């Protein structure tokens, strides 16, 4: 018996469910960015937003039998890794100077 | 396409030049490389539209002209970076290399044909800017600016990407032509509208339009001034080129849907940028709000989306970039010479008595402020003229009224600096400026005046 292909497995679940799931993850990410005070947690929320996009792209790609979105996902992952490198460097730099990563302490710049 | 390859390669060369014992070679080498890229850019001039890399990137006269503006701005800003050599903490080789790499991102945004390239270009430009913003490592203000810019930028990227995913879900394609063809079929899916809205929000974040502007003043104020100038000119020019390309090549079919959204954002941007700028005490922060208000003027041209829009955006970006470089260029030596407590003085008082102290700097400052305010005989006047003309052609009169009222408000805060420089008495410590620095400022002033007297010279080129 032949193994079912991955697009077939993905298509066992209706497209609408993927859309709802990734929108929910995306909204959780946005709320995390807006509400949390810790720079690392905000950063994790941004990653959650990016990964919800990856999930959505893969679902669309499987339903449309079009590989270009899967290529896009690789680009997103690579760019996100580069962003993590820069972002963590900035957070470490701030920690060295202030001994905290709570964004409430960032109030040197005011109008 | 050549400048992308050239600068990717030459940026690495600059990094290796950093191993040399003397740092003196870095500045001339970087300027040479930028000149090479500028020549390489115009090799493809007047050859029609050329498509590269399997429909990923397009090159035509318009994208080449935008590339030219970005390259010339970068050339001027790099030429003003002599200060790196006095600072032991500075890493000039890395700064120059990152600047060159960020330009590659700008070119990709200007000529993208596929949304993958838009995303990559935006990220190459943004990640480079996060690093440059935080380059003053021991300075808490610079740290804070870098973290704010980074978190807000990454957030905006997430929103942009979700929009792109929804657009793909609706159209099944990442290419501009594919999206246009899908809209041409009529009766588009609701995913398309949601996707377009999110992509617009993501892009407007990057060009700092209200209500997505709140990071701008803090980041502009905290970043080292030379990189603020880089941000205010190159990121904004590339961002508007990309927005124009996206809207004009793909979404003209549903113009009725997005123009009202964009018009509301334009009015908000104009009001917020101009009115809050009036209440600033810091010149640098005023320039940040001024950059928000200029984003508003550029948005007017996008909202109108007439056949003249491309030329008016091009001219406005040029006039705005040159004038902004002049303004920051005057601020840098002034803030350095007048630094008393280690913290640079960037308030309006720093300009007191500038005309007696250094008449050349005062003149450069005056011309750049007049150009930003849109007074006749400067390039800024014609920029505003073309932008308002496109709105009048489309018949959006209420937008035009708001814009003209707000540019009247703008005259108040731009003239405050000129008044401080000419009317008020200041301390008489002499301000010394390197000859090369003077040449850059004078050239930029001449460009502003030349295109202010004869705008046809520029518009005739494209």
Coordinates of C-alpha atoms in Angstrom, one line a residue:
Chain A
X1 CA 0.0 0.0 0.0
X2 CA 1.3 3.4 -0.9
X3 CA 2.1 6.0 1.8
X4 CA -0.2 9.1 1.6
X5 CA 1.8 12.2 0.6
X6 CA 2.2 15.1 3.0
X7 CA -0.1 17.4 1.0
X8 CA -2.8 14.8 1.2
X9 CA -2.4 14.5 5.0
X10 CA -2.6 18.3 5.3
X11 CA -5.8 18.3 3.2
X12 CA -7.5 16.0 5.7
X13 CA -8.3 19.2 7.7
X14 CA -10.4 21.8 5.9
X15 CA -8.6 25.0 4.8
X16 CA -10.8 27.2 7.0
X17 CA -9.5 25.5 10.2
X18 CA -6.0 26.3 9.2
X19 CA -7.0 29.9 8.6
X20 CA -8.7 30.1 12.0
X21 CA -5.8 28.5 13.8
X22 CA -3.1 30.7 12.3
X23 CA -5.2 33.8 12.8
X24 CA -5.7 32.9 16.5
X25 CA -1.9 32.3 16.9
X26 CA -1.3 35.6 15.1
X27 CA -3.6 37.5 17.4
X28 CA -2.0 35.9 20.5
X29 CA 1.3 37.1 19.2
X30 CA 0.0 40.7 18.7
X31 CA -1.5 40.7 22.2
X32 CA 1.8 39.4 23.6
X33 CA 3.7 42.3 21.9
X34 CA 1.2 44.9 23.2
X35 CA 0.8 43.6 26.8
X36 CA 3.9 42.0 28.0
X37 CA 6.7 44.1 29.6
X38 CA 9.7 41.7 29.2
X39 CA 11.7 42.2 26.1
X40 CA 12.4 38.5 25.7
X41 CA 8.7 37.6 25.9
X42 CA 7.8 40.4 23.4
X43 CA 10.4 38.9 21.2
X44 CA 8.9 35.4 21.5
X45 CA 5.5 36.8 20.7
X46 CA 6.9 38.2 17.4
X47 CA 8.3 34.8 16.6
X48 CA 4.9 33.4 17.2
X49 CA 3.4 35.8 14.7
X50 CA 6.0 34.8 12.1
X51 CA 5.3 31.1 12.7
X52 CA 1.6 31.5 12.3
X53 CA 2.4 33.0 8.9
X54 CA 4.5 29.9 8.1
X55 CA 1.7 27.6 9.0
X56 CA -0.8 29.6 6.9
X57 CA 1.5 29.6 3.9
X58 CA 2.1 25.8 4.1
X59 CA -1.7 25.2 4.3
X60 CA -2.4 27.4 1.2
X61 CA 0.5 25.9 -0.6
X62 CA -0.8 22.4 -0.1
X63 CA -4.3 23.3 -1.1
X64 CA -3.2 25.1 -4.3
X65 CA -0.5 22.4 -5.2
X66 CA 1.9 25.3 -5.7
X67 CA 5.5 25.1 -4.2
X68 CA 6.3 28.8 -4.2
X69 CA 4.8 29.4 -0.7
X70 CA 7.0 26.7 0.7
X71 CA 10.1 28.5 -0.7
X72 CA 8.8 31.6 1.0
X73 CA 8.6 29.8 4.3
X74 CA 12.3 29.0 4.1
X75 CA 13.1 32.6 3.4
X76 CA 11.0 33.6 6.5
X77 CA 12.8 31.1 8.7
X78 CA 16.2 32.3 7.5
X79 CA 15.4 36.0 7.9
X80 CA 13.8 35.3 11.4
X81 CA 17.1 33.6 12.4
X82 CA 19.1 36.7 11.3
X83 CA 16.6 38.9 13.2
X84 CA 17.0 36.8 16.4
X85 CA 20.8 37.2 16.2
X86 CA 20.5 41.0 16.0
X87 CA 17.7 41.2 18.5
X88 CA 19.4 39.2 21.2
X89 CA 22.5 41.2 20.7
X90 CA 20.6 44.4 21.3
X91 CA 18.9 42.9 24.4
X92 CA 22.3 41.7 25.8
X93 CA 23.7 45.2 25.2
X94 CA 20.9 46.7 27.2
X95 CA 21.2 44.2 30.0
X96 CA 24.9 45.0 30.3
X97 CA 24.1 48.7 30.8
X98 CA 21.0 48.6 32.9
X99 CA 20.9 45.1 34.5
X100 CA 17.3 44.7 33.4
X101 CA 15.3 43.8 30.3
X102 CA 12.0 45.3 31.4
X103 CA 10.8 47.7 28.8
X104 CA 9.4 49.9 31.5
X105 CA 12.9 51.1 32.2
X106 CA 13.2 52.5 28.7
X107 CA 12.1 56.1 29.3
X108 CA 15.2 58.1 28.5
X109 CA 13.7 59.5 25.3
X110 CA 10.8 61.8 25.8
X111 CA 9.2 64.7 23.9
Chain B
X1 CA 20.6 45.0 -11.0
X2 CA 24.3 45.7 -11.2
X3 CA 24.4 47.9 -8.1
X4 CA 22.9 45.0 -6.1
X5 CA 25.7 42.6 -7.1
X6 CA 28.4 45.3 -6.9
X7 CA 27.4 46.5 -3.4
X8 CA 27.0 42.9 -2.0
X9 CA 30.5 42.2 -3.1
X10 CA 32.1 45.5 -2.3
X11 CA 30.5 45.5 1.2
X12 CA 32.5 42.4 2.0
X13 CA 35.6 44.0 0.6
X14 CA 35.0 46.9 3.0
X15 CA 34.8 44.5 5.9
X16 CA 38.2 43.0 4.9
X17 CA 39.7 46.5 4.6
X18 CA 38.9 46.8 8.3
X19 CA 41.8 44.5 9.0
X20 CA 44.2 47.1 7.8
X21 CA 46.2 49.0 10.5
X22 CA 45.1 52.4 9.3
X23 CA 41.4 53.2 9.3
X24 CA 42.0 56.2 7.0
X25 CA 41.5 54.2 3.8
X26 CA 38.0 53.1 4.7
X27 CA 36.2 56.4 4.0
X28 CA 37.7 57.0 0.5
X29 CA 37.2 53.3 -0.4
X30 CA 33.6 53.4 0.6
X31 CA 33.0 56.6 -1.4
X32 CA 34.7 55.0 -4.4
X33 CA 32.6 51.9 -4.1
X34 CA 29.4 54.0 -4.0
X35 CA 30.5 55.9 -7.1
X36 CA 31.2 52.6 -8.9
X37 CA 27.7 51.4 -7.9
X38 CA 26.2 54.7 -9.2
X39 CA 27.9 54.2 -12.6
X40 CA 26.8 50.6 -12.6
X41 CA 23.3 51.7 -11.9
X42 CA 23.0 53.9 -15.0
X43 CA 24.5 51.3 -17.4
X44 CA 20.9 50.0 -18.0
X45 CA 19.4 53.5 -18.4
X46 CA 16.9 53.9 -21.3
X47 CA 16.8 50.2 -22.1
X48 CA 13.1 49.7 -21.3
X49 CA 11.9 47.3 -18.7
X50 CA 14.3 44.4 -18.1
X51 CA 13.2 41.4 -15.9
X52 CA 15.8 39.6 -13.9
X53 CA 16.1 36.3 -12.0
X54 CA 13.0 34.5 -13.3
X55 CA 10.5 37.4 -12.7
X56 CA 11.9 38.4 -9.3
X57 CA 13.2 41.9 -10.1
X58 CA 12.4 44.5 -12.7
X59 CA 14.6 47.4 -13.9
X60 CA 13.3 50.4 -15.7
X61 CA 14.1 54.1 -15.8
X62 CA 11.9 54.8 -12.8
X63 CA 13.6 52.2 -10.5
X64 CA 17.0 53.4 -11.8
X65 CA 16.1 57.0 -10.8
X66 CA 15.0 55.9 -7.3
X67 CA 18.2 53.9 -7.0
X68 CA 20.1 57.0 -8.1
X69 CA 18.5 59.1 -5.3
X70 CA 19.3 56.5 -2.7
X71 CA 22.9 56.2 -3.9
X72 CA 23.5 59.9 -4.0
X73 CA 21.9 60.3 -0.5
X74 CA 24.1 57.5 0.8
X75 CA 27.2 59.1 -0.9
X76 CA 26.5 62.4 0.9
X77 CA 25.9 60.8 4.3
X78 CA 29.0 58.6 4.1
X79 CA 31.0 61.6 3.1
X80 CA 29.9 63.3 6.4
X81 CA 31.1 60.4 8.6
X82 CA 34.6 61.6 9.4
X83 CA 33.7 61.6 13.1
X84 CA 34.2 57.9 13.3
X85 CA 37.9 58.3 13.2
X86 CA 38.0 60.4 16.4
X87 CA 36.0 57.8 18.4
X88 CA 37.9 54.8 19.8
X89 CA 34.7 52.8 20.4
X90 CA 33.6 53.1 16.8
X91 CA 34.0 50.3 14.3
X92 CA 34.1 52.2 11.0
X93 CA 34.6 49.1 8.7
X94 CA 31.5 47.5 10.1
X95 CA 29.4 50.6 9.8
X96 CA 30.4 51.2 6.2
X97 CA 29.8 47.6 5.3
X98 CA 26.4 47.6 6.9
X99 CA 25.5 50.8 5.1
X100 CA 26.5 49.3 1.8
X101 CA 24.5 46.1 2.5
X102 CA 21.5 48.1 3.6
X103 CA 21.5 49.8 0.2
X104 CA 21.2 46.4 -1.5
X105 CA 17.9 45.9 0.5
X106 CA 16.7 49.3 -0.7
X107 CA 17.4 48.4 -4.3
X108 CA 15.5 45.2 -3.9
X109 CA 12.5 47.1 -2.5
X110 CA 12.6 49.6 -5.3
X111 CA 12.6 47.1 -8.1
X112 CA 10.7 44.1 -6.7
X113 CA 8.5 42.1 -9.0
X114 CA 7.7 39.3 -6.5
X115 CA 6.5 39.8 -2.9
X116 CA 9.4 37.6 -1.7
X117 CA 11.8 40.3 -2.9
X118 CA 9.8 43.0 -1.1
X119 CA 10.1 41.0 2.1
X120 CA 13.8 40.3 1.7
X121 CA 14.6 43.8 0.7
X122 CA 12.7 45.3 3.6
X123 CA 14.4 42.9 6.1
X124 CA 17.9 43.5 4.7
X125 CA 17.3 47.3 5.1
X126 CA 15.6 47.1 8.5
X127 CA 18.0 44.6 10.2
X128 CA 20.9 46.8 9.0
X129 CA 19.2 49.9 10.5
X130 CA 18.6 48.1 13.9
X131 CA 22.3 47.5 14.2
X132 CA 23.3 51.1 13.1
X133 CA 20.7 52.6 15.5
X134 CA 22.3 50.8 18.4
X135 CA 25.9 51.4 17.3
X136 CA 26.6 53.7 20.2
X137 CA 26.9 50.8 22.6
X138 CA 27.5 52.6 25.9
X139 CA 24.9 55.3 25.4
X140 CA 21.6 54.3 27.0
X141 CA 19.6 56.5 24.6
X142 CA 21.0 54.7 21.6
X143 CA 20.3 51.3 23.3
X144 CA 16.8 52.3 24.0
X145 CA 16.2 53.5 20.4
X146 CA 17.7 50.3 19.0
X147 CA 15.4 48.1 21.1
X148 CA 12.3 50.2 20.3
X149 CA 13.1 50.2 16.6
X150 CA 13.8 46.5 16.6
X151 CA 10.7 45.4 18.5
X152 CA 8.4 47.7 16.4
X153 CA 10.1 46.8 13.2
X154 CA 9.8 43.0 13.8
X155 CA 6.2 43.5 14.8
X156 CA 5.5 45.4 11.6
X157 CA 7.3 42.6 9.6
X158 CA 5.0 40.1 11.2
X159 CA 1.9 42.1 10.1
X160 CA 3.3 42.5 6.6
X161 CA 4.0 38.8 6.3
X162 CA 0.5 37.8 7.4
X163 CA -0.9 40.2 4.8
X164 CA 1.3 38.6 2.1
X165 CA 0.1 35.1 3.2
X166 CA -3.5 36.2 2.9
X167 CA -2.8 37.8 -0.5
X168 CA -1.3 34.5 -1.6
X169 CA -4.3 32.6 -0.3
X170 CA -6.6 34.7 -2.4
X171 CA -4.6 35.0 -5.6
X172 CA -2.3 31.9 -5.6
X173 CA 0.6 34.0 -6.6
X174 CA 3.3 36.2 -5.1
X175 CA 4.0 38.1 -8.3
X176 CA 2.7 41.6 -9.0
X177 CA 1.4 40.6 -12.4
X178 CA -0.3 37.5 -10.9
X179 CA -2.1 39.6 -8.3
X180 CA -3.2 42.1 -10.9
X181 CA -4.5 39.3 -13.2
X182 CA -6.5 37.9 -10.3
X183 CA -8.1 41.3 -9.6
X184 CA -8.8 41.7 -13.3
X185 CA -11.0 38.6 -13.2
X186 CA -13.4 40.5 -10.9
X187 CA -15.2 39.5 -7.7
X188 CA -12.1 39.1 -5.5
X189 CA -12.2 37.0 -2.3
X190 CA -12.4 38.7 1.1
X191 CA -8.9 37.4 1.8
X192 CA -7.6 39.8 -0.7
X193 CA -9.0 42.8 1.1
X194 CA -7.7 41.7 4.5
X195 CA -4.3 40.9 3.0
X196 CA -4.0 44.3 1.3
X197 CA -5.0 46.1 4.5
X198 CA -2.4 44.2 6.6
X199 CA 0.3 44.7 3.9
X200 CA -0.5 48.4 3.9
X201 CA -0.3 48.6 7.7
X202 CA 3.1 46.8 7.6
X203 CA 4.5 49.1 5.0
X204 CA 3.1 52.3 6.6
X205 CA 4.8 51.3 9.9
X206 CA 8.1 51.3 8.1
X207 CA 7.6 54.7 6.5
X208 CA 6.2 56.0 9.8
X209 CA 2.8 57.2 8.8
X210 CA 0.3 58.0 11.7
X211 CA -1.2 56.1 13.6
X212 CA 1.8 53.8 13.2
X213 CA 4.4 56.5 13.8
X214 CA 4.9 56.4 17.6
X215 CA 8.3 54.7 17.4
X216 CA 9.7 57.4 15.1
X217 CA 10.5 60.3 17.4
X218 CA 12.2 58.2 20.0
X219 CA 14.3 56.2 17.5
X220 CA 15.3 59.3 15.5
X221 CA 16.3 61.1 18.7
X222 CA 18.2 58.2 20.2
X223 CA 20.1 57.0 17.2
X224 CA 23.5 58.6 16.4
X225 CA 22.7 61.6 14.2
X226 CA 24.5 60.4 11.1
X227 CA 22.4 57.2 11.1
X228 CA 19.2 59.2 11.8
X229 CA 20.0 61.0 8.5
X230 CA 20.4 57.6 6.8
X231 CA 17.1 56.4 8.2
X232 CA 15.2 59.6 7.4
X233 CA 16.2 59.6 3.8
X234 CA 17.0 56.2 2.4
X235 CA 14.5 54.1 4.4
X236 CA 11.7 56.6 3.5
X237 CA 12.6 56.8 -0.2
X238 CA 12.8 53.1 -0.6
X239 CA 9.6 52.5 1.4
X240 CA 7.6 54.9 -0.7
X241 CA 9.1 53.5 -3.9
X242 CA 8.0 50.0 -2.8
X243 CA 4.5 51.2 -1.7
X244 CA 4.0 53.0 -5.0
X245 CA 5.1 49.9 -7.0
X246 CA 2.8 47.6 -5.0
X247 CA -0.3 49.8 -5.4
X248 CA 0.2 50.9 -8.9
X249 CA 1.2 47.6 -10.4
X250 CA -1.2 45.3 -8.6
X251 CA -4.1 47.1 -6.9
X252 CA -5.3 49.8 -9.3
X253 CA -8.3 47.4 -10.1
X254 CA -9.7 47.9 -6.6
X255 CA -8.7 51.6 -6.2
X256 CA -12.2 52.5 -4.9
X257 CA -11.6 50.2 -2.0
X258 CA -8.2 51.4 -0.7
X259 CA -8.1 55.1 -1.6
X260 CA -10.4 56.2 1.2
X261 CA -8.4 54.2 3.8
X262 CA -5.2 55.8 2.6
X263 CA -6.8 59.2 2.5
X264 CA -7.8 59.0 6.2
X265 CA -4.3 57.8 7.1
X266 CA -2.8 60.7 5.1
X267 CA -4.9 63.3 6.9
X268 CA -4.0 61.8 10.3
X269 CA -0.3 61.7 9.3
X270 CA -0.3 65.4 8.3
X271 CA -2.1 66.5 11.4
X272 CA 0.0 64.5 13.8
X273 CA 3.3 65.3 12.1
X274 CA 2.8 69.0 11.8
X275 CA 1.0 69.9 15.0
X276 CA 3.2 67.9 17.4
X277 CA 6.3 69.2 15.7
X278 CA 5.3 72.7 16.8
X279 CA 5.6 71.7 20.5
X280 CA 9.1 70.2 20.3
X281 CA 12.1 71.8 22.0
X282 CA 14.7 69.5 20.4
X283 CA 15.7 70.2 16.8
X284 CA 16.3 66.5 16.2
X285 CA 12.9 65.5 17.5
X286 CA 11.3 68.3 15.4
X287 CA 13.0 66.7 12.3
X288 CA 11.5 63.4 13.3
X289 CA 8.0 64.8 13.3
X290 CA 8.8 66.7 10.2
X291 CA 9.7 63.4 8.5
X292 CA 6.3 62.1 9.6
X293 CA 4.6 65.1 8.0
X294 CA 6.6 64.6 4.8
X295 CA 5.4 61.0 4.7
X296 CA 2.0 62.5 4.8
X297 CA 2.7 64.7 1.7
X298 CA 4.1 61.7 -0.1
X299 CA 1.0 59.7 0.8
X300 CA -1.2 62.4 -0.9
X301 CA 0.5 61.5 -4.2
X302 CA -0.1 57.8 -3.5
X303 CA -3.8 58.4 -2.6
X304 CA -4.4 60.3 -5.8
X305 CA -2.6 57.6 -8.0
X306 CA -2.7 59.6 -11.3
X307 CA -0.2 59.0 -14.1
X308 CA 1.9 61.8 -12.7
X309 CA 2.2 60.1 -9.3
X310 CA 5.5 58.4 -10.1
X311 CA 7.2 61.6 -11.1
X312 CA 5.8 63.6 -8.1
X313 CA 7.0 60.9 -5.7
X314 CA 10.4 60.8 -7.3
X315 CA 10.8 64.6 -7.2
X316 CA 9.5 64.9 -3.7
X317 CA 11.8 62.1 -2.4
X318 CA 14.8 63.9 -4.0
X319 CA 13.9 67.3 -2.6
X320 CA 13.2 65.9 0.9
X321 CA 16.3 63.7 1.0
X322 CA 18.7 66.5 0.0
X323 CA 17.1 69.0 2.4
X324 CA 17.1 66.5 5.3
X325 CA 20.7 65.6 4.7
X326 CA 21.6 69.4 4.9
X327 CA 19.6 69.8 8.1
X328 CA 21.3 66.8 9.9
X329 CA 24.6 67.8 8.4
X330 CA 24.4 71.2 10.1
X331 CA 23.2 69.6 13.4
X332 CA 26.1 67.2 13.6
X333 CA 29.1 69.6 14.0
X334 CA 26.9 72.0 16.0
X335 CA 25.9 69.3 18.6
X336 CA 29.4 68.0 18.8
X337 CA 31.0 71.4 19.4
X338 CA 28.4 72.5 21.8
X339 CA 28.3 69.3 23.8
X340 CA 28.9 70.4 27.4
X341 CA 27.9 67.5 29.7
X342 CA 28.7 64.6 27.4
X343 CA 25.1 64.7 26.1
X344 CA 24.9 66.4 22.7
X345 CA 22.9 69.7 22.7
X346 CA 20.2 69.3 20.1
X347 CA 17.7 71.9 21.2
X348 CA 16.8 75.1 19.3
X349 CA 19.1 77.1 21.6
X350 CA 22.1 75.3 20.1
X351 CA 21.5 77.3 17.0
X352 CA 21.6 80.7 18.7
X353 CA 24.1 83.0 17.0
X354 CA 25.0 80.6 14.3
X355 CA 24.9 83.2 11.6
X356 CA 27.6 85.3 13.2
X357 CA 29.6 82.3 14.2
X358 CA 29.6 80.4 10.9
X359 CA 27.7 82.1 8.1
X360 CA 28.1 79.2 5.7
X361 CA 26.4 76.7 8.0
X362 CA 23.6 79.2 8.7
X363 CA 23.0 79.7 5.0
X364 CA 22.9 75.9 4.4
X365 CA 20.5 75.5 7.3
X366 CA 18.3 78.3 5.9
X367 CA 18.0 76.8 2.4
X368 CA 17.2 73.4 3.8
X369 CA 14.5 74.7 6.1
X370 CA 13.0 76.8 3.3
X371 CA 13.0 73.7 1.1
X372 CA 11.4 71.5 3.8
X373 CA 8.8 74.2 4.4
X374 CA 8.1 74.4 0.6
X375 CA 9.0 78.1 0.0
X376 CA 9.4 79.0 -3.8
X377 CA 12.8 78.9 -5.4
X378 CA 13.7 75.7 -3.5
X379 CA 13.2 72.1 -4.7
X380 CA 10.8 71.5 -1.8
X381 CA 8.3 74.0 -3.3
X382 CA 8.1 72.1 -6.6
X383 CA 7.9 68.8 -4.7
X384 CA 4.8 70.0 -2.9
X385 CA 3.5 71.6 -6.1
X386 CA 3.6 68.4 -8.0
X387 CA 2.1 66.4 -5.1
X388 CA -0.8 68.9 -4.6
X389 CA -1.3 68.9 -8.4
X390 CA -1.9 65.2 -8.5
X391 CA -4.5 65.5 -5.7
X392 CA -6.2 68.3 -7.6
X393 CA -6.3 66.3 -10.8
X394 CA -8.0 63.4 -9.0
X395 CA -10.4 66.0 -7.4
X396 CA -9.8 65.2 -3.8
X397 CA -10.2 68.8 -2.7
X398 CA -10.7 68.3 1.1
X399 CA -7.4 66.5 1.3
X400 CA -5.7 69.3 -0.5
X401 CA -7.2 71.9 1.9
X402 CA -5.8 70.0 4.9
X403 CA -2.4 69.6 3.3
X404 CA -2.1 73.3 2.5
X405 CA -3.2 74.3 6.0
X406 CA -0.7 72.0 7.5
X407 CA 2.1 73.2 5.3
X408 CA 1.3 76.7 6.7
X409 CA 1.8 75.2 10.2
X410 CA 5.0 73.8 9.0
X411 CA 6.4 77.2 8.2
X412 CA 6.2 78.1 11.9
X413 CA 8.5 75.4 13.2
X414 CA 10.9 75.5 10.3
X415 CA 11.4 79.3 10.7
X416 CA 12.0 79.0 14.5
X417 CA 15.4 77.5 13.7
X418 CA 16.2 80.2 11.2
X419 CA 15.1 82.9 13.7
X420 CA 17.4 81.3 16.3
X421 CA 20.3 81.3 13.9
X422 CA 20.0 84.9 12.7
X423 CA 18.2 86.9 15.4
X424 CA 19.4 85.6 18.7
X425 CA 22.8 86.1 20.4
X426 CA 24.7 83.0 21.2
X427 CA 28.1 81.9 22.7
X428 CA 30.9 82.7 20.4
X429 CA 32.9 79.4 20.5
X430 CA 34.0 78.9 16.9
X431 CA 32.6 76.0 15.0
X432 CA 35.1 74.2 12.8
X433 CA 34.0 72.2 9.9
X434 CA 36.3 70.1 7.7
X435 CA 36.6 71.3 4.0
X436 CA 35.3 68.0 2.6
X437 CA 32.2 68.3 4.8
X438 CA 31.6 71.9 3.5
X439 CA 31.8 70.6 -0.1
X440 CA 29.0 68.1 0.6
X441 CA 26.8 70.7 2.3
X442 CA 27.3 73.2 -0.4
X443 CA 26.7 70.7 -3.2
X444 CA 23.4 69.6 -1.5
X445 CA 22.4 73.3 -1.2
X446 CA 23.2 73.9 -4.8
X447 CA 21.1 70.9 -5.8
X448 CA 18.2 72.3 -3.8
X449 CA 18.4 75.7 -5.3
X450 CA 19.1 74.5 -8.9
X451 CA 16.0 72.2 -9.0
X452 CA 14.0 74.9 -7.2
X453 CA 14.7 77.4 -10.0
X454 CA 14.6 74.9 -12.9
X455 CA 12.6 71.8 -11.9
X456 CA 12.4 70.8 -15.5
X457 CA 16.1 69.8 -15.4
X458 CA 15.1 66.9 -13.1
X459 CA 11.6 66.0 -14.4
X460 CA 13.0 66.0 -18.0
X461 CA 15.5 63.3 -17.1
X462 CA 13.0 60.6 -16.3

